[in-house]
mmCIF file of C-alpha atoms in Angstrom:
data_model
loop_
_atom_site.group_PDB
_atom_site.id
_atom_site.type_symbol
_atom_site.label_atom_id
_atom_site.label_comp_id
_atom_site.label_asym_id
_atom_site.label_seq_id
_atom_site.Cartn_x
_atom_site.Cartn_y
_atom_site.Cartn_z
ATOM 1 C CA MET A 1 0.000 0.000 0.000
ATOM 2 C CA SER A 2 2.786 2.420 0.914
ATOM 3 C CA ASN A 3 4.490 1.764 -2.429
ATOM 4 C CA MET A 4 1.252 2.595 -4.228
ATOM 5 C CA PHE A 5 0.952 5.934 -2.373
ATOM 6 C CA SER A 6 4.606 6.668 -3.146
ATOM 7 C CA ARG A 7 3.995 6.071 -6.850
ATOM 8 C CA ILE A 8 0.914 8.318 -6.762
ATOM 9 C CA ALA A 9 2.851 11.089 -4.994
ATOM 10 C CA MET A 10 5.698 10.798 -7.483
ATOM 11 C CA THR A 11 3.267 10.915 -10.399
ATOM 12 C CA ASN A 12 1.557 14.012 -8.962
ATOM 13 C CA SER A 13 4.937 15.708 -8.497
ATOM 14 C CA ILE A 14 5.927 15.016 -12.082
ATOM 15 C CA VAL A 15 2.577 16.321 -13.353
ATOM 16 C CA LEU A 16 2.961 19.496 -11.250
ATOM 17 C CA LEU A 17 6.500 20.013 -12.546
ATOM 18 C CA LEU A 18 5.433 19.563 -16.164
ATOM 19 C CA PHE A 19 2.467 21.882 -15.545
ATOM 20 C CA SER A 20 4.780 24.588 -14.163
ATOM 21 C CA LEU A 21 7.273 24.198 -16.983
ATOM 22 C CA THR A 22 4.472 24.482 -19.528
ATOM 23 C CA PHE A 23 3.336 27.766 -18.022
ATOM 24 C CA LEU A 24 6.890 29.077 -17.915
ATOM 25 C CA GLU A 25 7.348 28.150 -21.571
ATOM 26 C CA HIS A 26 4.242 30.124 -22.493
ATOM 27 C CA GLY A 27 5.162 33.064 -20.291
ATOM 28 C CA LEU A 28 2.624 32.696 -17.490
ATOM 29 C CA LEU A 29 3.218 31.564 -13.921
ATOM 30 C CA PHE A 30 0.834 31.627 -10.967
ATOM 31 C CA GLN A 31 2.656 32.166 -7.694
ATOM 32 C CA ARG A 32 2.462 34.369 -4.611
ATOM 33 C CA VAL A 33 5.586 36.439 -3.994
ATOM 34 C CA SER A 34 5.716 37.481 -0.342
ATOM 35 C CA SER A 35 8.730 39.764 -0.838
ATOM 36 C CA LEU A 36 7.036 41.850 -3.538
ATOM 37 C CA GLY A 37 5.664 45.283 -2.597
ATOM 38 C CA ILE A 38 4.519 48.447 -4.372
ATOM 39 C CA ASN A 39 4.832 52.089 -3.335
ATOM 40 C CA TYR A 40 1.524 53.909 -3.495
ATOM 41 C CA GLY A 41 2.278 57.608 -3.865
ATOM 42 C CA GLN A 42 -0.594 60.075 -3.878
ATOM 43 C CA VAL A 43 0.963 63.293 -5.227
ATOM 44 C CA GLY A 44 -1.570 63.743 -7.996
ATOM 45 C CA ASP A 45 -4.942 65.351 -8.649
ATOM 46 C CA ASN A 46 -6.305 62.613 -10.886
ATOM 47 C CA LEU A 47 -5.620 59.384 -8.975
ATOM 48 C CA PRO A 48 -8.324 56.787 -8.320
ATOM 49 C CA PRO A 49 -9.841 56.684 -4.805
ATOM 50 C CA PRO A 50 -8.314 54.258 -2.272
ATOM 51 C CA ASP A 51 -11.079 51.679 -2.673
ATOM 52 C CA LYS A 52 -10.296 51.463 -6.395
ATOM 53 C CA VAL A 53 -6.594 51.178 -5.618
ATOM 54 C CA LEU A 54 -7.350 48.302 -3.269
ATOM 55 C CA GLN A 55 -9.309 46.562 -6.027
ATOM 56 C CA LEU A 56 -6.395 46.987 -8.428
ATOM 57 C CA LEU A 57 -3.819 45.641 -5.979
ATOM 58 C CA SER A 58 -6.082 42.771 -4.965
ATOM 59 C CA SER A 59 -6.639 41.816 -8.594
ATOM 60 C CA LEU A 60 -2.859 41.687 -9.026
ATOM 61 C CA HIS A 61 -2.540 39.627 -5.833
ATOM 62 C CA ILE A 62 -0.034 42.096 -4.424
ATOM 63 C CA ASN A 63 0.075 41.736 -0.645
ATOM 64 C CA LYS A 64 2.394 44.589 0.425
ATOM 65 C CA THR A 65 2.258 48.305 -0.230
ATOM 66 C CA ARG A 66 3.832 51.444 1.156
ATOM 67 C CA ILE A 67 2.141 54.812 1.593
ATOM 68 C CA TYR A 68 3.833 58.111 2.433
ATOM 69 C CA ASP A 69 1.520 59.174 5.263
ATOM 70 C CA THR A 70 -1.246 57.707 7.437
ATOM 71 C CA ASN A 71 -4.145 58.779 5.214
ATOM 72 C CA PRO A 72 -7.335 57.693 7.062
ATOM 73 C CA ARG A 73 -9.133 57.037 3.760
ATOM 74 C CA VAL A 74 -6.441 54.543 2.747
ATOM 75 C CA LEU A 75 -6.265 52.895 6.173
ATOM 76 C CA THR A 76 -10.040 52.532 6.267
ATOM 77 C CA SER A 77 -10.341 51.293 2.683
ATOM 78 C CA PHE A 78 -7.665 48.631 3.183
ATOM 79 C CA ALA A 79 -9.356 47.140 6.254
ATOM 80 C CA ASN A 80 -10.130 43.412 6.079
ATOM 81 C CA SER A 81 -7.940 42.979 3.018
ATOM 82 C CA ASN A 82 -4.889 40.763 2.596
ATOM 83 C CA ILE A 83 -2.624 43.733 1.880
ATOM 84 C CA GLU A 84 -0.049 44.761 4.468
ATOM 85 C CA LEU A 85 0.589 48.498 4.748
ATOM 86 C CA PHE A 86 3.922 50.186 5.422
ATOM 87 C CA VAL A 87 2.945 53.679 6.613
ATOM 88 C CA THR A 88 5.033 56.834 6.983
ATOM 89 C CA VAL A 89 5.544 59.647 9.470
ATOM 90 C CA GLU A 90 6.034 62.775 7.367
ATOM 91 C CA ASN A 91 9.374 64.553 7.863
ATOM 92 C CA GLU A 92 7.793 67.750 9.179
ATOM 93 C CA MET A 93 6.098 65.865 12.031
ATOM 94 C CA LEU A 94 9.335 64.649 13.620
ATOM 95 C CA PRO A 95 9.970 67.585 16.000
ATOM 96 C CA SER A 96 6.614 67.135 17.741
ATOM 97 C CA LEU A 97 6.954 63.344 17.973
ATOM 98 C CA VAL A 98 10.151 63.577 19.990
ATOM 99 C CA ASP A 99 7.820 64.100 22.967
ATOM 100 C CA PRO A 100 6.745 60.626 24.202
ATOM 101 C CA GLN A 101 3.241 61.894 24.979
ATOM 102 C CA GLN A 102 2.842 63.317 21.471
ATOM 103 C CA ALA A 103 4.130 60.052 20.029
ATOM 104 C CA LEU A 104 1.629 58.115 22.127
ATOM 105 C CA GLN A 105 -1.178 60.347 20.890
ATOM 106 C CA TRP A 106 -0.002 59.819 17.303
ATOM 107 C CA VAL A 107 -0.037 56.031 17.700
ATOM 108 C CA THR A 108 -3.405 55.995 19.458
ATOM 109 C CA THR A 109 -5.037 58.172 16.777
ATOM 110 C CA ARG A 110 -3.170 57.249 13.589
ATOM 111 C CA ILE A 111 -2.446 53.530 14.076
ATOM 112 C CA LYS A 112 -4.404 51.831 16.864
ATOM 113 C CA PRO A 113 -7.959 52.571 15.598
ATOM 114 C CA TYR A 114 -7.222 50.771 12.320
ATOM 115 C CA PHE A 115 -5.196 47.808 13.579
ATOM 116 C CA PRO A 116 -5.575 44.828 13.246
ATOM 117 C CA ALA A 117 -8.419 45.113 10.718
ATOM 118 C CA THR A 118 -5.941 46.972 8.544
ATOM 119 C CA LYS A 119 -2.651 45.097 8.428
ATOM 120 C CA ILE A 120 -0.014 47.641 9.392
ATOM 121 C CA GLY A 121 3.363 45.914 9.409
ATOM 122 C CA GLY A 122 5.778 48.834 9.582
ATOM 123 C CA ILE A 123 6.179 52.534 10.271
ATOM 124 C CA ALA A 124 8.699 54.540 8.271
ATOM 125 C CA VAL A 125 9.752 57.482 10.419
ATOM 126 C CA GLY A 126 10.595 60.176 7.883
ATOM 127 C CA ASN A 127 12.101 59.563 4.475
ATOM 128 C CA GLU A 128 15.748 60.066 3.460
ATOM 129 C CA LEU A 129 16.369 62.360 6.449
ATOM 130 C CA TYR A 130 20.138 61.859 6.437
ATOM 131 C CA THR A 131 20.415 63.225 2.899
ATOM 132 C CA ASP A 132 17.527 65.685 2.868
ATOM 133 C CA ASP A 133 18.279 69.300 1.988
ATOM 134 C CA ASP A 134 16.834 70.338 5.352
ATOM 135 C CA SER A 135 19.498 68.984 7.708
ATOM 136 C CA SER A 136 17.793 70.646 10.685
ATOM 137 C CA LEU A 137 15.519 67.619 11.063
ATOM 138 C CA ILE A 138 18.277 65.021 11.455
ATOM 139 C CA GLY A 139 18.574 65.574 15.185
ATOM 140 C CA TYR A 140 14.895 64.760 15.681
ATOM 141 C CA LEU A 141 14.943 61.400 13.872
ATOM 142 C CA MET A 142 16.311 59.028 16.506
ATOM 143 C CA PRO A 143 14.381 60.567 19.435
ATOM 144 C CA ALA A 144 11.165 60.401 17.380
ATOM 145 C CA MET A 145 11.797 56.771 16.416
ATOM 146 C CA MET A 146 12.395 55.829 20.040
ATOM 147 C CA SER A 147 9.265 57.681 21.190
ATOM 148 C CA ILE A 148 7.115 56.002 18.544
ATOM 149 C CA HIS A 149 8.486 52.581 19.416
ATOM 150 C CA GLY A 150 7.849 53.333 23.098
ATOM 151 C CA ALA A 151 4.258 54.224 22.234
ATOM 152 C CA LEU A 152 3.870 50.935 20.373
ATOM 153 C CA VAL A 153 5.171 49.114 23.459
ATOM 154 C CA GLN A 154 2.643 50.938 25.651
ATOM 155 C CA THR A 155 -0.224 50.003 23.340
ATOM 156 C CA GLY A 156 0.959 46.413 22.859
ATOM 157 C CA LEU A 157 1.579 46.884 19.131
ATOM 158 C CA ASP A 158 5.366 46.574 19.117
ATOM 159 C CA LYS A 159 5.083 42.810 18.528
ATOM 160 C CA TYR A 160 3.378 43.439 15.208
ATOM 161 C CA ILE A 161 4.713 46.731 13.861
ATOM 162 C CA GLN A 162 8.361 47.505 13.087
ATOM 163 C CA VAL A 163 9.841 51.012 13.215
ATOM 164 C CA SER A 164 12.590 52.092 10.820
ATOM 165 C CA THR A 165 13.463 54.882 8.363
ATOM 166 C CA PRO A 166 14.198 54.721 4.611
ATOM 167 C CA ASN A 167 17.619 56.021 3.589
ATOM 168 C CA SER A 168 18.964 57.338 0.329
ATOM 169 C CA LEU A 169 21.942 55.457 -1.087
ATOM 170 C CA SER A 170 23.884 58.692 -0.739
ATOM 171 C CA VAL A 171 24.360 57.950 2.971
ATOM 172 C CA LEU A 172 27.320 55.935 1.652
ATOM 173 C CA GLN A 173 30.714 57.513 1.135
ATOM 174 C CA GLU A 174 31.785 54.564 -1.040
ATOM 175 C CA SER A 175 29.662 51.936 -2.762
ATOM 176 C CA TYR A 176 32.021 50.506 -5.388
ATOM 177 C CA PRO A 177 33.226 47.866 -5.172
ATOM 178 C CA PRO A 178 30.618 46.629 -2.686
ATOM 179 C CA SER A 179 33.283 45.507 -0.190
ATOM 180 C CA ALA A 180 34.421 49.140 0.076
ATOM 181 C CA GLY A 181 30.975 50.200 1.282
ATOM 182 C CA CYS A 182 31.140 52.721 4.133
ATOM 183 C CA PHE A 183 28.965 55.512 5.500
ATOM 184 C CA ARG A 184 29.788 59.171 5.023
ATOM 185 C CA PRO A 185 31.794 60.446 8.017
ATOM 186 C CA GLU A 186 29.213 63.106 8.862
ATOM 187 C CA VAL A 187 26.443 60.503 9.347
ATOM 188 C CA ALA A 188 28.508 57.664 10.836
ATOM 189 C CA GLY A 189 27.708 58.740 14.402
ATOM 190 C CA VAL A 190 23.945 58.879 13.941
ATOM 191 C CA MET A 191 24.085 55.692 11.878
ATOM 192 C CA THR A 192 25.565 53.885 14.866
ATOM 193 C CA GLN A 193 22.579 55.046 16.921
ATOM 194 C CA LEU A 194 20.135 53.993 14.220
ATOM 195 C CA LEU A 195 21.694 50.569 13.742
ATOM 196 C CA GLY A 196 21.711 49.948 17.480
ATOM 197 C CA PHE A 197 17.996 50.754 17.592
ATOM 198 C CA LEU A 198 17.260 48.476 14.620
ATOM 199 C CA ARG A 199 19.185 45.607 16.188
ATOM 200 C CA ASN A 200 17.406 46.006 19.536
ATOM 201 C CA THR A 201 13.966 46.103 17.916
ATOM 202 C CA ASN A 202 14.676 43.483 15.230
ATOM 203 C CA SER A 203 13.818 45.942 12.456
ATOM 204 C CA PRO A 204 15.294 46.211 8.938
ATOM 205 C CA PHE A 205 17.546 48.890 7.478
ATOM 206 C CA TRP A 206 15.677 50.332 4.497
ATOM 207 C CA ILE A 207 17.445 51.761 1.468
ATOM 208 C CA ASN A 208 16.030 53.645 -1.537
ATOM 209 C CA ALA A 209 18.225 52.383 -4.374
ATOM 210 C CA TYR A 210 17.956 53.523 -7.994
ATOM 211 C CA PRO A 211 20.526 52.139 -10.450
ATOM 212 C CA TYR A 212 18.855 54.414 -12.998
ATOM 213 C CA PHE A 213 20.493 57.456 -11.404
ATOM 214 C CA ALA A 214 23.965 55.957 -11.737
ATOM 215 C CA TYR A 215 23.343 55.091 -15.375
ATOM 216 C CA LYS A 216 21.881 58.515 -16.162
ATOM 217 C CA ASP A 217 24.970 60.220 -14.762
ATOM 218 C CA SER A 218 27.487 57.946 -16.540
ATOM 219 C CA PRO A 219 25.821 56.246 -19.531
ATOM 220 C CA THR A 220 29.127 55.776 -21.367
ATOM 221 C CA LYS A 221 30.815 54.097 -18.396
ATOM 222 C CA ILE A 222 28.057 51.927 -16.925
ATOM 223 C CA PRO A 223 26.690 49.142 -19.166
ATOM 224 C CA LEU A 224 22.934 49.390 -19.605
ATOM 225 C CA ASP A 225 22.491 45.616 -19.352
ATOM 226 C CA TYR A 226 24.222 45.651 -15.947
ATOM 227 C CA VAL A 227 21.719 48.113 -14.464
ATOM 228 C CA LEU A 228 18.716 46.470 -16.180
ATOM 229 C CA PHE A 229 19.454 42.922 -14.883
ATOM 230 C CA ASN A 230 19.934 41.714 -18.465
ATOM 231 C CA PRO A 231 22.561 39.061 -19.268
ATOM 232 C CA ASN A 232 26.007 40.668 -19.058
ATOM 233 C CA PRO A 233 29.581 39.832 -17.939
ATOM 234 C CA GLY A 234 28.982 41.609 -14.645
ATOM 235 C CA MET A 235 31.700 42.780 -12.275
ATOM 236 C CA VAL A 236 33.833 40.924 -9.758
ATOM 237 C CA ASP A 237 34.637 42.526 -6.425
ATOM 238 C CA PRO A 238 38.446 42.376 -6.314
ATOM 239 C CA TYR A 239 38.518 41.745 -2.564
ATOM 240 C CA THR A 240 35.684 39.260 -2.005
ATOM 241 C CA LYS A 241 35.791 37.742 -5.515
ATOM 242 C CA TYR A 242 31.987 37.835 -5.544
ATOM 243 C CA ARG A 243 30.516 38.341 -9.018
ATOM 244 C CA TYR A 244 27.672 40.818 -9.482
ATOM 245 C CA ASP A 245 25.473 40.661 -12.568
ATOM 246 C CA ASN A 246 23.399 43.706 -11.602
ATOM 247 C CA MET A 247 23.936 47.023 -9.840
ATOM 248 C CA LEU A 248 21.058 46.796 -7.350
ATOM 249 C CA TYR A 249 22.532 43.762 -5.597
ATOM 250 C CA ALA A 250 25.930 45.473 -5.540
ATOM 251 C CA GLN A 251 24.325 48.499 -3.880
ATOM 252 C CA VAL A 252 22.579 46.359 -1.258
ATOM 253 C CA ASP A 253 25.819 44.549 -0.427
ATOM 254 C CA ALA A 254 27.660 47.876 -0.171
ATOM 255 C CA VAL A 255 25.157 48.839 2.547
ATOM 256 C CA ILE A 256 25.733 45.537 4.343
ATOM 257 C CA PHE A 257 29.497 46.095 4.276
ATOM 258 C CA ALA A 258 29.023 49.658 5.554
ATOM 259 C CA MET A 259 26.965 48.396 8.500
ATOM 260 C CA ALA A 260 29.562 45.731 9.247
ATOM 261 C CA ARG A 261 32.253 48.394 9.447
ATOM 262 C CA LEU A 262 30.307 49.937 12.317
ATOM 263 C CA GLY A 263 30.003 46.576 14.050
ATOM 264 C CA PHE A 264 26.535 45.574 12.809
ATOM 265 C CA LYS A 265 26.687 42.415 10.711
ATOM 266 C CA ASP A 266 23.309 40.914 11.507
ATOM 267 C CA ILE A 267 20.742 43.508 10.429
ATOM 268 C CA GLU A 268 18.314 42.768 7.620
ATOM 269 C CA VAL A 269 18.406 45.102 4.612
ATOM 270 C CA GLY A 270 15.357 45.847 2.477
ATOM 271 C CA VAL A 271 14.848 48.008 -0.603
ATOM 272 C CA SER A 272 12.074 50.469 0.243
ATOM 273 C CA GLU A 273 12.164 52.069 -3.214
ATOM 274 C CA THR A 274 13.545 51.140 -6.588
ATOM 275 C CA GLY A 275 12.257 51.788 -10.067
ATOM 276 C CA TRP A 276 12.889 53.234 -13.503
ATOM 277 C CA PRO A 277 11.140 56.172 -15.196
ATOM 278 C CA SER A 278 9.314 55.643 -18.483
ATOM 279 C CA LYS A 279 9.811 59.253 -19.601
ATOM 280 C CA GLY A 280 12.314 62.009 -18.904
ATOM 281 C CA ASP A 281 13.770 65.314 -20.024
ATOM 282 C CA GLY A 282 16.369 65.546 -22.785
ATOM 283 C CA ASP A 283 19.251 65.100 -20.351
ATOM 284 C CA GLU A 284 17.676 62.130 -18.557
ATOM 285 C CA VAL A 285 19.390 59.388 -20.516
ATOM 286 C CA GLY A 286 17.695 55.993 -20.464
ATOM 287 C CA ALA A 287 14.276 57.160 -19.260
ATOM 288 C CA THR A 288 12.194 55.141 -21.724
ATOM 289 C CA VAL A 289 9.207 52.821 -21.615
ATOM 290 C CA ALA A 290 11.333 49.943 -22.918
ATOM 291 C CA ASN A 291 13.997 50.298 -20.222
ATOM 292 C CA ALA A 292 11.438 50.747 -17.446
ATOM 293 C CA ALA A 293 9.595 47.604 -18.501
ATOM 294 C CA VAL A 294 12.772 45.519 -18.653
ATOM 295 C CA TYR A 295 14.113 46.749 -15.295
ATOM 296 C CA ASN A 296 10.894 46.082 -13.414
ATOM 297 C CA LYS A 297 10.246 42.749 -15.126
ATOM 298 C CA ASN A 298 13.708 41.526 -14.255
ATOM 299 C CA ILE A 299 13.383 42.507 -10.600
ATOM 300 C CA LEU A 300 10.065 40.670 -10.513
ATOM 301 C CA ARG A 301 11.714 37.519 -11.814
ATOM 302 C CA ARG A 302 14.492 37.752 -9.232
ATOM 303 C CA GLN A 303 11.972 38.186 -6.411
ATOM 304 C CA LEU A 304 10.068 35.166 -7.695
ATOM 305 C CA GLN A 305 13.233 33.130 -7.256
ATOM 306 C CA ASN A 306 13.621 34.318 -3.636
ATOM 307 C CA GLU A 307 17.312 34.798 -4.194
ATOM 308 C CA GLY A 308 19.721 36.792 -2.094
ATOM 309 C CA THR A 309 22.717 38.921 -2.967
ATOM 310 C CA PRO A 310 26.216 37.460 -3.487
ATOM 311 C CA LEU A 311 27.102 38.409 0.109
ATOM 312 C CA ARG A 312 23.915 36.861 1.546
ATOM 313 C CA PRO A 313 22.942 34.318 -1.127
ATOM 314 C CA ASN A 314 20.544 32.341 1.064
ATOM 315 C CA LEU A 315 18.692 35.328 2.500
ATOM 316 C CA SER A 316 15.967 36.837 0.338
ATOM 317 C CA PHE A 317 14.967 40.438 0.962
ATOM 318 C CA ASP A 318 11.939 42.658 0.449
ATOM 319 C CA VAL A 319 11.855 45.023 -2.513
ATOM 320 C CA TYR A 320 9.245 47.739 -3.006
ATOM 321 C CA LEU A 321 8.866 48.972 -6.538
ATOM 322 C CA PHE A 322 8.358 52.668 -7.146
ATOM 323 C CA ALA A 323 5.654 53.271 -8.086
ATOM 324 C CA LEU A 324 2.084 52.184 -8.676
ATOM 325 C CA PHE A 325 0.924 55.333 -10.495
ATOM 326 C CA ASN A 326 2.364 58.218 -12.456
ATOM 327 C CA GLU A 327 1.888 61.249 -10.179
ATOM 328 C CA ASP A 328 1.252 64.504 -12.043
ATOM 329 C CA LEU A 329 1.875 66.924 -9.145
ATOM 330 C CA LYS A 330 5.354 65.780 -8.200
ATOM 331 C CA PRO A 331 7.941 68.556 -8.578
ATOM 332 C CA GLY A 332 11.283 68.205 -10.312
ATOM 333 C CA PRO A 333 12.287 66.807 -13.714
ATOM 334 C CA THR A 334 9.864 64.977 -15.993
ATOM 335 C CA SER A 335 11.074 61.579 -14.756
ATOM 336 C CA GLU A 336 9.684 62.278 -11.263
ATOM 337 C CA ARG A 337 6.142 62.171 -12.648
ATOM 338 C CA ASN A 338 6.675 59.023 -14.716
ATOM 339 C CA TYR A 339 7.691 56.120 -12.480
ATOM 340 C CA GLY A 340 4.261 54.503 -12.406
ATOM 341 C CA LEU A 341 3.421 51.058 -13.668
ATOM 342 C CA TYR A 342 -0.082 52.436 -14.178
ATOM 343 C CA GLN A 343 -1.649 55.629 -15.421
ATOM 344 C CA PRO A 344 -4.166 57.325 -13.103
ATOM 345 C CA ASP A 345 -7.005 55.819 -15.179
ATOM 346 C CA GLU A 346 -5.626 52.368 -14.192
ATOM 347 C CA THR A 347 -4.368 51.506 -17.657
ATOM 348 C CA MET A 348 -0.861 50.048 -17.810
ATOM 349 C CA THR A 349 2.027 52.355 -18.623
ATOM 350 C CA TYR A 350 3.776 49.141 -19.677
ATOM 351 C CA ASN A 351 3.402 45.483 -18.793
ATOM 352 C CA VAL A 352 5.928 44.184 -16.265
ATOM 353 C CA GLY A 353 4.264 40.794 -16.145
ATOM 354 C CA LEU A 354 1.606 41.378 -13.501
ATOM 355 C CA LEU A 355 -1.793 40.323 -14.816
ATOM 356 C CA SER A 356 -5.020 41.147 -13.029
ATOM 357 C CA SER A 357 -7.480 38.331 -12.440
ATOM 358 C CA SER A 358 -9.996 40.020 -14.742
ATOM 359 C CA SER A 359 -7.560 39.813 -17.653
ATOM 360 C CA LEU A 360 -7.426 36.025 -17.551
ATOM 361 C CA THR A 361 -9.697 33.783 -19.535
ATOM 362 C CA SER A 362 -12.493 31.938 -17.810
ATOM 363 C CA THR A 363 -10.471 28.740 -18.011
ATOM 364 C CA SER A 364 -7.917 30.070 -15.506
ATOM 365 C CA THR A 365 -9.148 29.537 -11.952
ATOM 366 C CA THR A 366 -6.781 31.615 -9.843
ATOM 367 C CA SER A 367 -8.859 33.016 -7.009
ATOM 368 C CA SER A 368 -6.338 32.046 -4.343
ATOM 369 C CA THR A 369 -3.052 32.568 -6.145
ATOM 370 C CA SER A 370 -1.133 35.610 -7.222
ATOM 371 C CA ILE A 371 -0.645 36.007 -10.927
ATOM 372 C CA ILE A 372 2.667 36.956 -12.421
ATOM 373 C CA SER A 373 3.241 36.775 -16.147
ATOM 374 C CA LEU A 374 6.877 36.076 -16.893
ATOM 375 C CA THR A 375 8.234 36.367 -20.386
ATOM 376 C CA SER A 376 11.733 35.318 -21.339
ATOM 377 C CA SER A 377 12.987 38.796 -20.503
ATOM 378 C CA ALA A 378 10.851 39.306 -17.390
ATOM 379 C CA SER A 379 11.930 39.887 -13.826
ATOM 380 C CA THR A 380 10.462 40.977 -10.426
ATOM 381 C CA VAL A 381 10.024 44.079 -8.358
ATOM 382 C CA CYS A 382 8.207 45.485 -5.309
ATOM 383 C CA ILE A 383 5.996 48.426 -6.013
ATOM 384 C CA ASN A 384 5.356 51.498 -3.821
ATOM 385 C CA ILE A 385 1.903 53.041 -4.060
#
């Protein structure tokens, strides 16, 4: 009898394998990717309401998204959904939240009323404070983070909600080769404080990493295929001998080396933003629909494989793609308004391989699985909304 069950199990495994290979061959794979997120920015006057955004994300089977505030409409609309929210304390609020009582009031009014119906998994305290033009806020960051975490402890939410802060890659003095990664001297002191807090609270170090910027600044020196995750010879770190076939992983490992130089070798690193613009000004080299589609597809594929970087090959990491929508009110160059996978009317800017349930034929029964269409050139990404 046991032999018969073994043969049945083996037959089922072979059928499942052939089924999966068939879908891969035809460019369609159904699979949930837990490390995939999307940034949901709202700097626009023509964006769909939060309930429509929830429908879009749910149809794509995306289960993580980041917002840049604690918008009550979003928090309410996302209640009782399967989507985990990563919310943000706006930079200008930091001075007031240094006060533990103010932080407690913020948590009890901005977080507690919505949790756990709305899955809030993390709080980003500020955004790119260490490299923001307004350096006057830097001194408020760590005290505000500690006050907010203390408020979560008081309300019993610290077991469920992590506290961290997203950093620009420019916190690094050196990032190439990755083994030379180190923090800028002027932020090394506060970084030690931050890393100590993250270690004590078991929270990740978040980095906003955009290989596009490096390529735009040096298009004749940096191979396009290297930044787009396309097949290429890559680069070998002369000290570790690790080979990198894409810039994003090199940037993540540079951060890990920088943390290690300060005595912190065990902190998780996540990519809170990465993306590629589909349109830019005349001097924004590489900002095209084709490049944006390839970059985001290739990240998607990598996330599907749950792979790590050369330095941490067995440790996958979260990546949030920037962004869900093009946002017409963002200031700056044309590229700033053209990072979205979708237009405000919910039509695709380009197809990265995510298919909504409604786009499938009636023969595909996928109500409980996430749907990711992978072509031969596709890859994976997390998306910020």
